[in-house]
Every structure is written in structure tokens, then in C-alpha cells.
């Protein structure tokens, strides 16, 4: 039983074309998202007072790696439905914060037009939501070969520096209308649980230093009272009971967060070689999206 679980995890690692490949670097960048399809709904929401003093809907930009890639459609639905937000998503699978930095040249999976600062200048968002699992391998060029396994301290130092640089670039691009950054804290990792804990602490540290916020979406996919314990199933929430499609095993009062062979992603459809928004109703994705939406609505 334990052997098959470990084999499943190793198989999942090799399928993470979404997040990263532990041995091979990318041969080409993923397709560029069509950011021209941004939502254009402008209705009342809890954000950005207009010059007349009325409250208008927030403009939200969502960037990140494969976790953002799979969640982008659901997050857009939640933001539009709950906050009447204008929403643009431009995630790229396999990325980490340095990929969204301007000045990386060809050492990046994100083209110049979709860098965080470039999109902030073009779209003038009120919020920039950043969701990264924390690429820990050699996959993306911009990490310069630094990996968590080879040198944890160098990895965390570099990650901290990239968070600061990305924050500074977003702030400069926003100018007098600096968007607020929402760092998304990640869920448990069964392979290196302390790595995710440290990465989340870096998000908290950076948010506190720059007046931004953290959405602890990872807590919604972890057991109550055990934030960094990985599980495949959790008890159904009241919302999931009220919406039975999201309570996958009602007879056992529990719902699936992950597929059997993918411990990282929350999409209950298999990962494909072409990154895409999740095509299946997936409780983990909805839990994450609802928490991000809640934090934006309260900010």
C-alpha cells in the first residue's frame, strides 16, 4: 500500500508539466493567454472609491503557475459573481515569481507583454493576485539552477529576493494607483512539508513589509488544526453539502481534493501536456477561489 502511494507520487511529479519537471528544462514557453478576454463587468463591489465617492467593482489581475492555470476560470466566476469584478488572468504553467519579473530577457517562461509590471501598466488593476507553489526544481530558467533539494538556504534567499523585486516592479508600474498584492498561501506538500511552510512565511513577510495581504487559501485544503498535513480527502463543508456536485463522496461525508496520482494539483481531471483551466468541478479549486475572493472583498 505504501509502495504504491510512493510510486503514485513519483508519477505525479513527472506529470507536473503544469508546475515543473525535476530533471529537464523547458524547450519552449507555454502558449500566451489571451488577456484581451478580460471581463468587463462594472457593478458595485467592495473596492476602489470613484472620484464621486461611490464604490465601484474591483479590477483584479491573476498571475501564477499551474495552480493558477487550473483555477483561473473558477476564480473569475467567483470574483464576478460575488464582487462584480473586472478580471484578467495570465498564468503560465511551470513558473515561479522570477518569471514575471521584467528584465529577465529570454530566461523566462513568461513573454515580456505578460510580465506583471507590463500588465499592471496596461490594465490598472486594483488587486494583483499571485499564486505560486514555489518551483523547487531546475525547471524554469530564471532560477539559475537553484533548487530546494540542492541548497535550501540558497533557494529561500533567492525566493525572498524575487518576491521583493516583483513587489517593487508592480508598485512602480502602478504609480499613484499602486495595486494591492494578494499573495496566495499554498496547501500542504507531502514530499517537503517544511518547504511550503517556509514559502508561505516568505509571503507573509513580504506582505507585511509592503502593506499587502495574504489569502491563506492553502488552509482551506488542509485538515482543521493541522495546516501542513497533506490529505487527499476532507470532510464536506456546509457549502459542499448544499451543492452536492462538490461533495464527491456524500455517503462518507468527504470530498476529494486530488486525483490518486497527482498530489499537487486540485483539478479532478487528469493533467494534460497542454495547460488549461480545469474542465471538471473540483472542490479544492473552488475552496481556494472562494478564499481569495473573500480576502479581496474584505480588503
PDB file of C-alpha atoms in Angstrom:
ATOM      1  CA  UNK A   1       0.000   0.000   0.000  1.00  0.00           C
ATOM      2  CA  UNK A   2       2.731   2.437   0.995  1.00  0.00           C
ATOM      3  CA  UNK A   3       4.829   1.416  -2.017  1.00  0.00           C
ATOM      4  CA  UNK A   4       2.011   2.109  -4.472  1.00  0.00           C
ATOM      5  CA  UNK A   5       1.391   5.504  -2.845  1.00  0.00           C
ATOM      6  CA  UNK A   6       5.055   6.478  -3.239  1.00  0.00           C
ATOM      7  CA  UNK A   7       5.052   5.285  -6.859  1.00  0.00           C
ATOM      8  CA  UNK A   8       1.926   7.383  -7.417  1.00  0.00           C
ATOM      9  CA  UNK A   9       3.667  10.441  -6.036  1.00  0.00           C
ATOM     10  CA  UNK A  10       6.711   9.936  -8.233  1.00  0.00           C
ATOM     11  CA  UNK A  11       4.435   9.515 -11.224  1.00  0.00           C
ATOM     12  CA  UNK A  12       2.681  12.748 -10.291  1.00  0.00           C
ATOM     13  CA  UNK A  13       5.997  14.574 -10.173  1.00  0.00           C
ATOM     14  CA  UNK A  14       6.714  13.519 -13.734  1.00  0.00           C
ATOM     15  CA  UNK A  15       3.277  14.695 -14.819  1.00  0.00           C
ATOM     16  CA  UNK A  16       3.708  18.182 -13.428  1.00  0.00           C
ATOM     17  CA  UNK A  17       4.258  19.716 -16.844  1.00  0.00           C
ATOM     18  CA  UNK A  18       1.942  22.155 -15.244  1.00  0.00           C
ATOM     19  CA  UNK A  19       4.297  23.041 -12.437  1.00  0.00           C
ATOM     20  CA  UNK A  20       7.724  21.727 -13.187  1.00  0.00           C
ATOM     21  CA  UNK A  21       9.795  18.783 -14.272  1.00  0.00           C
ATOM     22  CA  UNK A  22      12.500  17.748 -11.820  1.00  0.00           C
ATOM     23  CA  UNK A  23      15.035  16.771 -14.430  1.00  0.00           C
ATOM     24  CA  UNK A  24      14.541  18.585 -17.720  1.00  0.00           C
ATOM     25  CA  UNK A  25      14.270  22.273 -18.507  1.00  0.00           C
ATOM     26  CA  UNK A  26      11.540  23.554 -20.806  1.00  0.00           C
ATOM     27  CA  UNK A  27      12.127  23.545 -24.524  1.00  0.00           C
ATOM     28  CA  UNK A  28       9.590  26.272 -25.219  1.00  0.00           C
ATOM     29  CA  UNK A  29       7.352  28.601 -23.263  1.00  0.00           C
ATOM     30  CA  UNK A  30       3.677  27.663 -22.860  1.00  0.00           C
ATOM     31  CA  UNK A  31       1.100  29.394 -25.081  1.00  0.00           C
ATOM     32  CA  UNK A  32       0.382  33.014 -24.217  1.00  0.00           C
ATOM     33  CA  UNK A  33      -3.002  33.603 -22.554  1.00  0.00           C
ATOM     34  CA  UNK A  34      -5.435  35.819 -24.434  1.00  0.00           C
ATOM     35  CA  UNK A  35      -5.647  38.653 -21.932  1.00  0.00           C
ATOM     36  CA  UNK A  36      -7.910  40.578 -24.295  1.00  0.00           C
ATOM     37  CA  UNK A  37     -10.751  38.431 -22.961  1.00  0.00           C
ATOM     38  CA  UNK A  38     -10.799  40.246 -19.619  1.00  0.00           C
ATOM     39  CA  UNK A  39     -14.196  40.537 -18.029  1.00  0.00           C
ATOM     40  CA  UNK A  40     -15.800  43.935 -18.485  1.00  0.00           C
ATOM     41  CA  UNK A  41     -18.414  43.902 -15.753  1.00  0.00           C
ATOM     42  CA  UNK A  42     -18.541  47.158 -13.779  1.00  0.00           C
ATOM     43  CA  UNK A  43     -21.010  46.908 -10.933  1.00  0.00           C
ATOM     44  CA  UNK A  44     -20.987  47.614  -7.251  1.00  0.00           C
ATOM     45  CA  UNK A  45     -18.350  45.852  -5.157  1.00  0.00           C
ATOM     46  CA  UNK A  46     -16.215  46.453  -2.073  1.00  0.00           C
ATOM     47  CA  UNK A  47     -13.282  48.281  -3.609  1.00  0.00           C
ATOM     48  CA  UNK A  48     -11.858  51.441  -5.220  1.00  0.00           C
ATOM     49  CA  UNK A  49     -13.945  54.544  -4.429  1.00  0.00           C
ATOM     50  CA  UNK A  50     -14.564  56.563  -7.579  1.00  0.00           C
ATOM     51  CA  UNK A  51     -13.979  60.349  -7.682  1.00  0.00           C
ATOM     52  CA  UNK A  52     -17.658  60.872  -6.847  1.00  0.00           C
ATOM     53  CA  UNK A  53     -17.282  58.770  -3.711  1.00  0.00           C
ATOM     54  CA  UNK A  54     -19.355  55.829  -4.927  1.00  0.00           C
ATOM     55  CA  UNK A  55     -17.949  52.317  -4.677  1.00  0.00           C
ATOM     56  CA  UNK A  56     -17.095  50.550  -7.923  1.00  0.00           C
ATOM     57  CA  UNK A  57     -16.180  46.993  -8.775  1.00  0.00           C
ATOM     58  CA  UNK A  58     -12.543  45.954  -8.280  1.00  0.00           C
ATOM     59  CA  UNK A  59     -10.235  45.237 -11.170  1.00  0.00           C
ATOM     60  CA  UNK A  60      -8.339  42.016 -10.493  1.00  0.00           C
ATOM     61  CA  UNK A  61      -5.295  40.564 -12.261  1.00  0.00           C
ATOM     62  CA  UNK A  62      -4.456  36.913 -11.560  1.00  0.00           C
ATOM     63  CA  UNK A  63      -0.951  35.579 -12.253  1.00  0.00           C
ATOM     64  CA  UNK A  64       0.823  32.379 -11.310  1.00  0.00           C
ATOM     65  CA  UNK A  65       1.817  28.846 -12.190  1.00  0.00           C
ATOM     66  CA  UNK A  66      -0.170  25.685 -12.910  1.00  0.00           C
ATOM     67  CA  UNK A  67      -2.267  26.137  -9.768  1.00  0.00           C
ATOM     68  CA  UNK A  68      -3.422  29.457 -11.190  1.00  0.00           C
ATOM     69  CA  UNK A  69      -3.759  27.941 -14.645  1.00  0.00           C
ATOM     70  CA  UNK A  70      -6.211  25.323 -13.417  1.00  0.00           C
ATOM     71  CA  UNK A  71      -8.112  27.713 -11.103  1.00  0.00           C
ATOM     72  CA  UNK A  72      -8.363  30.777 -13.349  1.00  0.00           C
ATOM     73  CA  UNK A  73     -11.863  30.140 -14.694  1.00  0.00           C
ATOM     74  CA  UNK A  74     -13.369  29.350 -11.293  1.00  0.00           C
ATOM     75  CA  UNK A  75     -11.723  32.341  -9.635  1.00  0.00           C
ATOM     76  CA  UNK A  76     -13.102  34.580 -12.380  1.00  0.00           C
ATOM     77  CA  UNK A  77     -16.596  33.211 -11.802  1.00  0.00           C
ATOM     78  CA  UNK A  78     -16.349  33.810  -8.061  1.00  0.00           C
ATOM     79  CA  UNK A  79     -14.959  37.332  -8.406  1.00  0.00           C
ATOM     80  CA  UNK A  80     -17.578  38.338 -10.940  1.00  0.00           C
ATOM     81  CA  UNK A  81     -20.407  36.708  -9.041  1.00  0.00           C
ATOM     82  CA  UNK A  82     -19.507  37.960  -5.570  1.00  0.00           C
ATOM     83  CA  UNK A  83     -17.756  41.279  -6.275  1.00  0.00           C
ATOM     84  CA  UNK A  84     -18.806  42.142  -9.843  1.00  0.00           C
ATOM     85  CA  UNK A  85     -15.101  42.350 -10.573  1.00  0.00           C
ATOM     86  CA  UNK A  86     -13.351  43.091 -13.825  1.00  0.00           C
ATOM     87  CA  UNK A  87     -10.981  40.174 -14.153  1.00  0.00           C
ATOM     88  CA  UNK A  88      -7.937  39.247 -16.204  1.00  0.00           C
ATOM     89  CA  UNK A  89      -5.861  36.100 -15.792  1.00  0.00           C
ATOM     90  CA  UNK A  90      -2.475  35.391 -17.356  1.00  0.00           C
ATOM     91  CA  UNK A  91      -0.998  32.306 -15.665  1.00  0.00           C
ATOM     92  CA  UNK A  92       1.858  30.266 -17.102  1.00  0.00           C
ATOM     93  CA  UNK A  93       2.474  26.705 -16.022  1.00  0.00           C
ATOM     94  CA  UNK A  94       5.892  25.857 -14.624  1.00  0.00           C
ATOM     95  CA  UNK A  95       6.625  29.385 -13.476  1.00  0.00           C
ATOM     96  CA  UNK A  96       7.859  30.956 -10.262  1.00  0.00           C
ATOM     97  CA  UNK A  97       7.920  34.658  -9.232  1.00  0.00           C
ATOM     98  CA  UNK A  98      11.101  35.452 -11.187  1.00  0.00           C
ATOM     99  CA  UNK A  99       9.349  34.522 -14.442  1.00  0.00           C
ATOM    100  CA  UNK A 100       7.065  37.536 -14.038  1.00  0.00           C
ATOM    101  CA  UNK A 101       9.950  39.959 -13.433  1.00  0.00           C
ATOM    102  CA  UNK A 102      10.842  42.428 -16.141  1.00  0.00           C
ATOM    103  CA  UNK A 103      14.465  42.359 -17.239  1.00  0.00           C
ATOM    104  CA  UNK A 104      14.826  38.572 -17.368  1.00  0.00           C
ATOM    105  CA  UNK A 105      15.086  38.508 -21.151  1.00  0.00           C
ATOM    106  CA  UNK A 106      14.885  35.035 -22.630  1.00  0.00           C
ATOM    107  CA  UNK A 107      15.471  33.396 -19.250  1.00  0.00           C
ATOM    108  CA  UNK A 108      11.762  33.259 -18.537  1.00  0.00           C
ATOM    109  CA  UNK A 109       8.645  31.252 -19.332  1.00  0.00           C
ATOM    110  CA  UNK A 110       6.599  34.485 -19.479  1.00  0.00           C
ATOM    111  CA  UNK A 111       6.868  36.773 -22.545  1.00  0.00           C
ATOM    112  CA  UNK A 112       7.553  40.460 -21.994  1.00  0.00           C
ATOM    113  CA  UNK A 113       3.997  41.560 -22.743  1.00  0.00           C
ATOM    114  CA  UNK A 114       2.664  39.406 -19.893  1.00  0.00           C
ATOM    115  CA  UNK A 115       5.157  40.382 -17.218  1.00  0.00           C
ATOM    116  CA  UNK A 116       3.457  41.555 -14.032  1.00  0.00           C
ATOM    117  CA  UNK A 117       4.531  45.185 -14.412  1.00  0.00           C
ATOM    118  CA  UNK A 118       3.569  45.306 -18.085  1.00  0.00           C
ATOM    119  CA  UNK A 119       0.078  44.055 -17.328  1.00  0.00           C
ATOM    120  CA  UNK A 120      -0.292  46.471 -14.417  1.00  0.00           C
ATOM    121  CA  UNK A 121       0.580  49.375 -16.715  1.00  0.00           C
ATOM    122  CA  UNK A 122      -1.885  48.140 -19.335  1.00  0.00           C
ATOM    123  CA  UNK A 123      -4.808  47.151 -17.106  1.00  0.00           C
ATOM    124  CA  UNK A 124      -4.537  49.350 -13.976  1.00  0.00           C
ATOM    125  CA  UNK A 125      -5.814  46.649 -11.608  1.00  0.00           C
ATOM    126  CA  UNK A 126      -6.807  47.310  -8.010  1.00  0.00           C
ATOM    127  CA  UNK A 127      -5.515  43.880  -6.982  1.00  0.00           C
ATOM    128  CA  UNK A 128      -2.812  41.600  -8.331  1.00  0.00           C
ATOM    129  CA  UNK A 129      -3.294  38.033  -7.104  1.00  0.00           C
ATOM    130  CA  UNK A 130      -0.085  35.985  -7.189  1.00  0.00           C
ATOM    131  CA  UNK A 131      -0.256  32.227  -6.722  1.00  0.00           C
ATOM    132  CA  UNK A 132       2.897  30.124  -6.866  1.00  0.00           C
ATOM    133  CA  UNK A 133       3.518  26.691  -5.407  1.00  0.00           C
ATOM    134  CA  UNK A 134       7.189  27.675  -5.233  1.00  0.00           C
ATOM    135  CA  UNK A 135       9.052  25.995  -8.093  1.00  0.00           C
ATOM    136  CA  UNK A 136      11.648  23.974  -6.202  1.00  0.00           C
ATOM    137  CA  UNK A 137      13.391  22.219  -9.091  1.00  0.00           C
ATOM    138  CA  UNK A 138      15.564  23.269 -12.047  1.00  0.00           C
ATOM    139  CA  UNK A 139      12.624  23.658 -14.408  1.00  0.00           C
ATOM    140  CA  UNK A 140      12.435  27.375 -15.024  1.00  0.00           C
ATOM    141  CA  UNK A 141      15.450  29.190 -16.472  1.00  0.00           C
ATOM    142  CA  UNK A 142      15.131  32.293 -14.332  1.00  0.00           C
ATOM    143  CA  UNK A 143      16.014  30.397 -11.132  1.00  0.00           C
ATOM    144  CA  UNK A 144      19.550  29.957 -12.493  1.00  0.00           C
ATOM    145  CA  UNK A 145      19.722  26.321 -11.494  1.00  0.00           C
ATOM    146  CA  UNK A 146      18.904  26.936  -7.828  1.00  0.00           C
ATOM    147  CA  UNK A 147      16.819  24.143  -6.351  1.00  0.00           C
ATOM    148  CA  UNK A 148      15.441  23.421  -2.901  1.00  0.00           C
ATOM    149  CA  UNK A 149      16.901  19.912  -2.846  1.00  0.00           C
ATOM    150  CA  UNK A 150      20.453  21.037  -3.660  1.00  0.00           C
ATOM    151  CA  UNK A 151      20.570  24.127  -1.459  1.00  0.00           C
ATOM    152  CA  UNK A 152      17.520  25.009   0.653  1.00  0.00           C
ATOM    153  CA  UNK A 153      19.070  28.168   2.084  1.00  0.00           C
ATOM    154  CA  UNK A 154      20.075  29.495  -1.331  1.00  0.00           C
ATOM    155  CA  UNK A 155      16.612  28.614  -2.647  1.00  0.00           C
ATOM    156  CA  UNK A 156      14.806  30.532   0.128  1.00  0.00           C
ATOM    157  CA  UNK A 157      17.170  33.518  -0.130  1.00  0.00           C
ATOM    158  CA  UNK A 158      16.573  33.741  -3.863  1.00  0.00           C
ATOM    159  CA  UNK A 159      12.823  33.304  -3.438  1.00  0.00           C
ATOM    160  CA  UNK A 160      12.719  36.127  -0.863  1.00  0.00           C
ATOM    161  CA  UNK A 161      14.691  38.425  -3.155  1.00  0.00           C
ATOM    162  CA  UNK A 162      12.379  37.690  -6.093  1.00  0.00           C
ATOM    163  CA  UNK A 163       9.272  38.460  -4.021  1.00  0.00           C
ATOM    164  CA  UNK A 164      10.763  41.844  -3.136  1.00  0.00           C
ATOM    165  CA  UNK A 165      11.714  42.612  -6.742  1.00  0.00           C
ATOM    166  CA  UNK A 166       8.302  41.586  -8.034  1.00  0.00           C
ATOM    167  CA  UNK A 167       6.564  43.736  -5.415  1.00  0.00           C
ATOM    168  CA  UNK A 168       8.761  46.718  -6.316  1.00  0.00           C
ATOM    169  CA  UNK A 169       8.092  46.335 -10.037  1.00  0.00           C
ATOM    170  CA  UNK A 170       4.333  46.071  -9.536  1.00  0.00           C
ATOM    171  CA  UNK A 171       4.348  49.103  -7.234  1.00  0.00           C
ATOM    172  CA  UNK A 172       6.392  51.180  -9.701  1.00  0.00           C
ATOM    173  CA  UNK A 173       4.129  50.174 -12.592  1.00  0.00           C
ATOM    174  CA  UNK A 174       1.050  51.190 -10.613  1.00  0.00           C
ATOM    175  CA  UNK A 175       2.457  54.600  -9.703  1.00  0.00           C
ATOM    176  CA  UNK A 176      -0.043  56.670  -7.756  1.00  0.00           C
ATOM    177  CA  UNK A 177      -2.609  53.906  -8.199  1.00  0.00           C
ATOM    178  CA  UNK A 178      -0.497  51.109  -6.822  1.00  0.00           C
ATOM    179  CA  UNK A 179      -2.467  47.852  -6.839  1.00  0.00           C
ATOM    180  CA  UNK A 180      -2.652  45.794  -3.689  1.00  0.00           C
ATOM    181  CA  UNK A 181      -0.921  42.441  -3.974  1.00  0.00           C
ATOM    182  CA  UNK A 182      -2.660  39.311  -2.712  1.00  0.00           C
ATOM    183  CA  UNK A 183      -0.143  36.520  -2.115  1.00  0.00           C
ATOM    184  CA  UNK A 184      -1.849  33.118  -2.084  1.00  0.00           C
ATOM    185  CA  UNK A 185      -0.500  30.798   0.614  1.00  0.00           C
ATOM    186  CA  UNK A 186      -0.198  27.229  -0.588  1.00  0.00           C
ATOM    187  CA  UNK A 187      -1.616  23.975   0.709  1.00  0.00           C
ATOM    188  CA  UNK A 188       0.365  21.085   2.210  1.00  0.00           C
ATOM    189  CA  UNK A 189       3.089  19.245   0.310  1.00  0.00           C
ATOM    190  CA  UNK A 190       3.547  15.572   1.293  1.00  0.00           C
ATOM    191  CA  UNK A 191       7.122  15.434  -0.025  1.00  0.00           C
ATOM    192  CA  UNK A 192       8.694  18.529   1.567  1.00  0.00           C
ATOM    193  CA  UNK A 193       6.131  19.944   4.002  1.00  0.00           C
ATOM    194  CA  UNK A 194       8.577  22.370   5.591  1.00  0.00           C
ATOM    195  CA  UNK A 195       9.402  23.930   2.218  1.00  0.00           C
ATOM    196  CA  UNK A 196       5.796  25.037   1.722  1.00  0.00           C
ATOM    197  CA  UNK A 197       5.663  26.316   5.292  1.00  0.00           C
ATOM    198  CA  UNK A 198       8.768  28.433   4.665  1.00  0.00           C
ATOM    199  CA  UNK A 199       7.481  29.710   1.318  1.00  0.00           C
ATOM    200  CA  UNK A 200       4.214  30.762   2.957  1.00  0.00           C
ATOM    201  CA  UNK A 201       6.180  32.543   5.680  1.00  0.00           C
ATOM    202  CA  UNK A 202       8.004  34.467   2.952  1.00  0.00           C
ATOM    203  CA  UNK A 203       4.651  35.547   1.525  1.00  0.00           C
ATOM    204  CA  UNK A 204       3.564  36.727   4.981  1.00  0.00           C
ATOM    205  CA  UNK A 205       6.865  38.551   5.484  1.00  0.00           C
ATOM    206  CA  UNK A 206       6.684  40.327   2.128  1.00  0.00           C
ATOM    207  CA  UNK A 207       3.022  41.282   2.527  1.00  0.00           C
ATOM    208  CA  UNK A 208       3.695  42.779   5.972  1.00  0.00           C
ATOM    209  CA  UNK A 209       6.674  44.746   4.676  1.00  0.00           C
ATOM    210  CA  UNK A 210       4.799  46.284   1.746  1.00  0.00           C
ATOM    211  CA  UNK A 211       1.279  46.727   3.103  1.00  0.00           C
ATOM    212  CA  UNK A 212      -0.171  43.894   1.051  1.00  0.00           C
ATOM    213  CA  UNK A 213      -2.203  40.848   2.101  1.00  0.00           C
ATOM    214  CA  UNK A 214      -2.064  37.063   2.169  1.00  0.00           C
ATOM    215  CA  UNK A 215      -5.006  34.849   1.280  1.00  0.00           C
ATOM    216  CA  UNK A 216      -4.473  31.633   3.200  1.00  0.00           C
ATOM    217  CA  UNK A 217      -6.250  29.548   0.596  1.00  0.00           C
ATOM    218  CA  UNK A 218      -3.997  26.629   1.492  1.00  0.00           C
ATOM    219  CA  UNK A 219      -5.710  26.329   4.857  1.00  0.00           C
ATOM    220  CA  UNK A 220      -8.986  25.504   3.109  1.00  0.00           C
ATOM    221  CA  UNK A 221      -7.423  22.344   1.640  1.00  0.00           C
ATOM    222  CA  UNK A 222      -5.751  21.188   4.866  1.00  0.00           C
ATOM    223  CA  UNK A 223      -7.252  19.410   7.894  1.00  0.00           C
ATOM    224  CA  UNK A 224      -8.581  21.623  10.656  1.00  0.00           C
ATOM    225  CA  UNK A 225      -5.879  22.103  13.265  1.00  0.00           C
ATOM    226  CA  UNK A 226      -3.176  20.556  11.076  1.00  0.00           C
ATOM    227  CA  UNK A 227      -2.277  23.202   8.495  1.00  0.00           C
ATOM    228  CA  UNK A 228       0.654  21.379   6.886  1.00  0.00           C
ATOM    229  CA  UNK A 229      -0.661  17.812   6.862  1.00  0.00           C
ATOM    230  CA  UNK A 230      -1.406  16.641   3.336  1.00  0.00           C
ATOM    231  CA  UNK A 231      -4.615  14.696   2.746  1.00  0.00           C
ATOM    232  CA  UNK A 232      -6.439  13.574  -0.358  1.00  0.00           C
ATOM    233  CA  UNK A 233      -9.894  13.928   1.203  1.00  0.00           C
ATOM    234  CA  UNK A 234     -11.536  16.304   3.653  1.00  0.00           C
ATOM    235  CA  UNK A 235     -14.983  16.406   5.250  1.00  0.00           C
ATOM    236  CA  UNK A 236     -17.539  18.167   3.074  1.00  0.00           C
ATOM    237  CA  UNK A 237     -18.235  21.763   4.058  1.00  0.00           C
ATOM    238  CA  UNK A 238     -21.743  23.105   4.503  1.00  0.00           C
ATOM    239  CA  UNK A 239     -21.420  24.788   1.103  1.00  0.00           C
ATOM    240  CA  UNK A 240     -20.458  21.460  -0.483  1.00  0.00           C
ATOM    241  CA  UNK A 241     -23.410  19.748   1.172  1.00  0.00           C
ATOM    242  CA  UNK A 242     -25.672  22.434  -0.257  1.00  0.00           C
ATOM    243  CA  UNK A 243     -24.061  21.992  -3.694  1.00  0.00           C
ATOM    244  CA  UNK A 244     -23.763  18.167  -3.940  1.00  0.00           C
ATOM    245  CA  UNK A 245     -21.614  18.199  -7.077  1.00  0.00           C
ATOM    246  CA  UNK A 246     -18.797  19.389  -4.795  1.00  0.00           C
ATOM    247  CA  UNK A 247     -19.215  16.668  -2.159  1.00  0.00           C
ATOM    248  CA  UNK A 248     -17.735  13.772  -4.112  1.00  0.00           C
ATOM    249  CA  UNK A 249     -18.389  11.034  -1.532  1.00  0.00           C
ATOM    250  CA  UNK A 250     -21.534  12.089   0.350  1.00  0.00           C
ATOM    251  CA  UNK A 251     -22.025   8.594   1.776  1.00  0.00           C
ATOM    252  CA  UNK A 252     -18.708   9.039   3.604  1.00  0.00           C
ATOM    253  CA  UNK A 253     -19.213  12.772   4.215  1.00  0.00           C
ATOM    254  CA  UNK A 254     -15.987  13.625   2.463  1.00  0.00           C
ATOM    255  CA  UNK A 255     -14.829  15.208  -0.760  1.00  0.00           C
ATOM    256  CA  UNK A 256     -11.786  14.624  -2.963  1.00  0.00           C
ATOM    257  CA  UNK A 257      -9.138  17.321  -3.270  1.00  0.00           C
ATOM    258  CA  UNK A 258      -6.693  15.478  -5.534  1.00  0.00           C
ATOM    259  CA  UNK A 259      -6.671  12.688  -8.063  1.00  0.00           C
ATOM    260  CA  UNK A 260      -4.982   9.465  -6.946  1.00  0.00           C
ATOM    261  CA  UNK A 261      -1.822  10.134  -8.989  1.00  0.00           C
ATOM    262  CA  UNK A 262      -1.474  13.899  -8.564  1.00  0.00           C
ATOM    263  CA  UNK A 263      -0.728  15.120  -5.052  1.00  0.00           C
ATOM    264  CA  UNK A 264      -0.178  18.732  -6.109  1.00  0.00           C
ATOM    265  CA  UNK A 265      -2.988  19.848  -8.410  1.00  0.00           C
ATOM    266  CA  UNK A 266      -6.595  20.229  -7.333  1.00  0.00           C
ATOM    267  CA  UNK A 267      -8.253  19.630 -10.692  1.00  0.00           C
ATOM    268  CA  UNK A 268     -10.233  16.391 -10.671  1.00  0.00           C
ATOM    269  CA  UNK A 269      -9.407  15.837 -14.327  1.00  0.00           C
ATOM    270  CA  UNK A 270      -6.017  14.491 -15.426  1.00  0.00           C
ATOM    271  CA  UNK A 271      -3.208  16.932 -16.170  1.00  0.00           C
ATOM    272  CA  UNK A 272      -2.557  17.251 -19.906  1.00  0.00           C
ATOM    273  CA  UNK A 273       0.529  18.232 -21.869  1.00  0.00           C
ATOM    274  CA  UNK A 274      -1.262  21.429 -22.892  1.00  0.00           C
ATOM    275  CA  UNK A 275      -2.002  23.598 -19.823  1.00  0.00           C
ATOM    276  CA  UNK A 276      -5.666  24.530 -19.477  1.00  0.00           C
ATOM    277  CA  UNK A 277      -8.267  25.726 -16.986  1.00  0.00           C
ATOM    278  CA  UNK A 278      -9.689  22.784 -15.074  1.00  0.00           C
ATOM    279  CA  UNK A 279     -12.621  21.270 -17.016  1.00  0.00           C
ATOM    280  CA  UNK A 280     -14.094  19.393 -14.035  1.00  0.00           C
ATOM    281  CA  UNK A 281     -15.937  20.545 -10.930  1.00  0.00           C
ATOM    282  CA  UNK A 282     -13.190  20.380  -8.315  1.00  0.00           C
ATOM    283  CA  UNK A 283     -13.818  21.111  -4.617  1.00  0.00           C
ATOM    284  CA  UNK A 284     -10.203  22.080  -3.899  1.00  0.00           C
ATOM    285  CA  UNK A 285     -10.169  24.705  -6.649  1.00  0.00           C
ATOM    286  CA  UNK A 286     -13.475  26.154  -5.508  1.00  0.00           C
ATOM    287  CA  UNK A 287     -12.316  26.330  -1.876  1.00  0.00           C
ATOM    288  CA  UNK A 288      -9.180  28.206  -2.960  1.00  0.00           C
ATOM    289  CA  UNK A 289     -11.093  30.576  -5.234  1.00  0.00           C
ATOM    290  CA  UNK A 290     -13.684  31.384  -2.583  1.00  0.00           C
ATOM    291  CA  UNK A 291     -10.988  32.271  -0.048  1.00  0.00           C
ATOM    292  CA  UNK A 292      -9.159  34.534  -2.477  1.00  0.00           C
ATOM    293  CA  UNK A 293     -12.463  36.231  -3.289  1.00  0.00           C
ATOM    294  CA  UNK A 294     -13.272  36.655   0.401  1.00  0.00           C
ATOM    295  CA  UNK A 295      -9.920  38.320   1.097  1.00  0.00           C
ATOM    296  CA  UNK A 296     -10.282  40.711  -1.838  1.00  0.00           C
ATOM    297  CA  UNK A 297     -13.798  41.604  -0.775  1.00  0.00           C
ATOM    298  CA  UNK A 298     -12.590  42.365   2.744  1.00  0.00           C
ATOM    299  CA  UNK A 299      -9.565  44.422   1.622  1.00  0.00           C
TER     300      UNK A 299
END
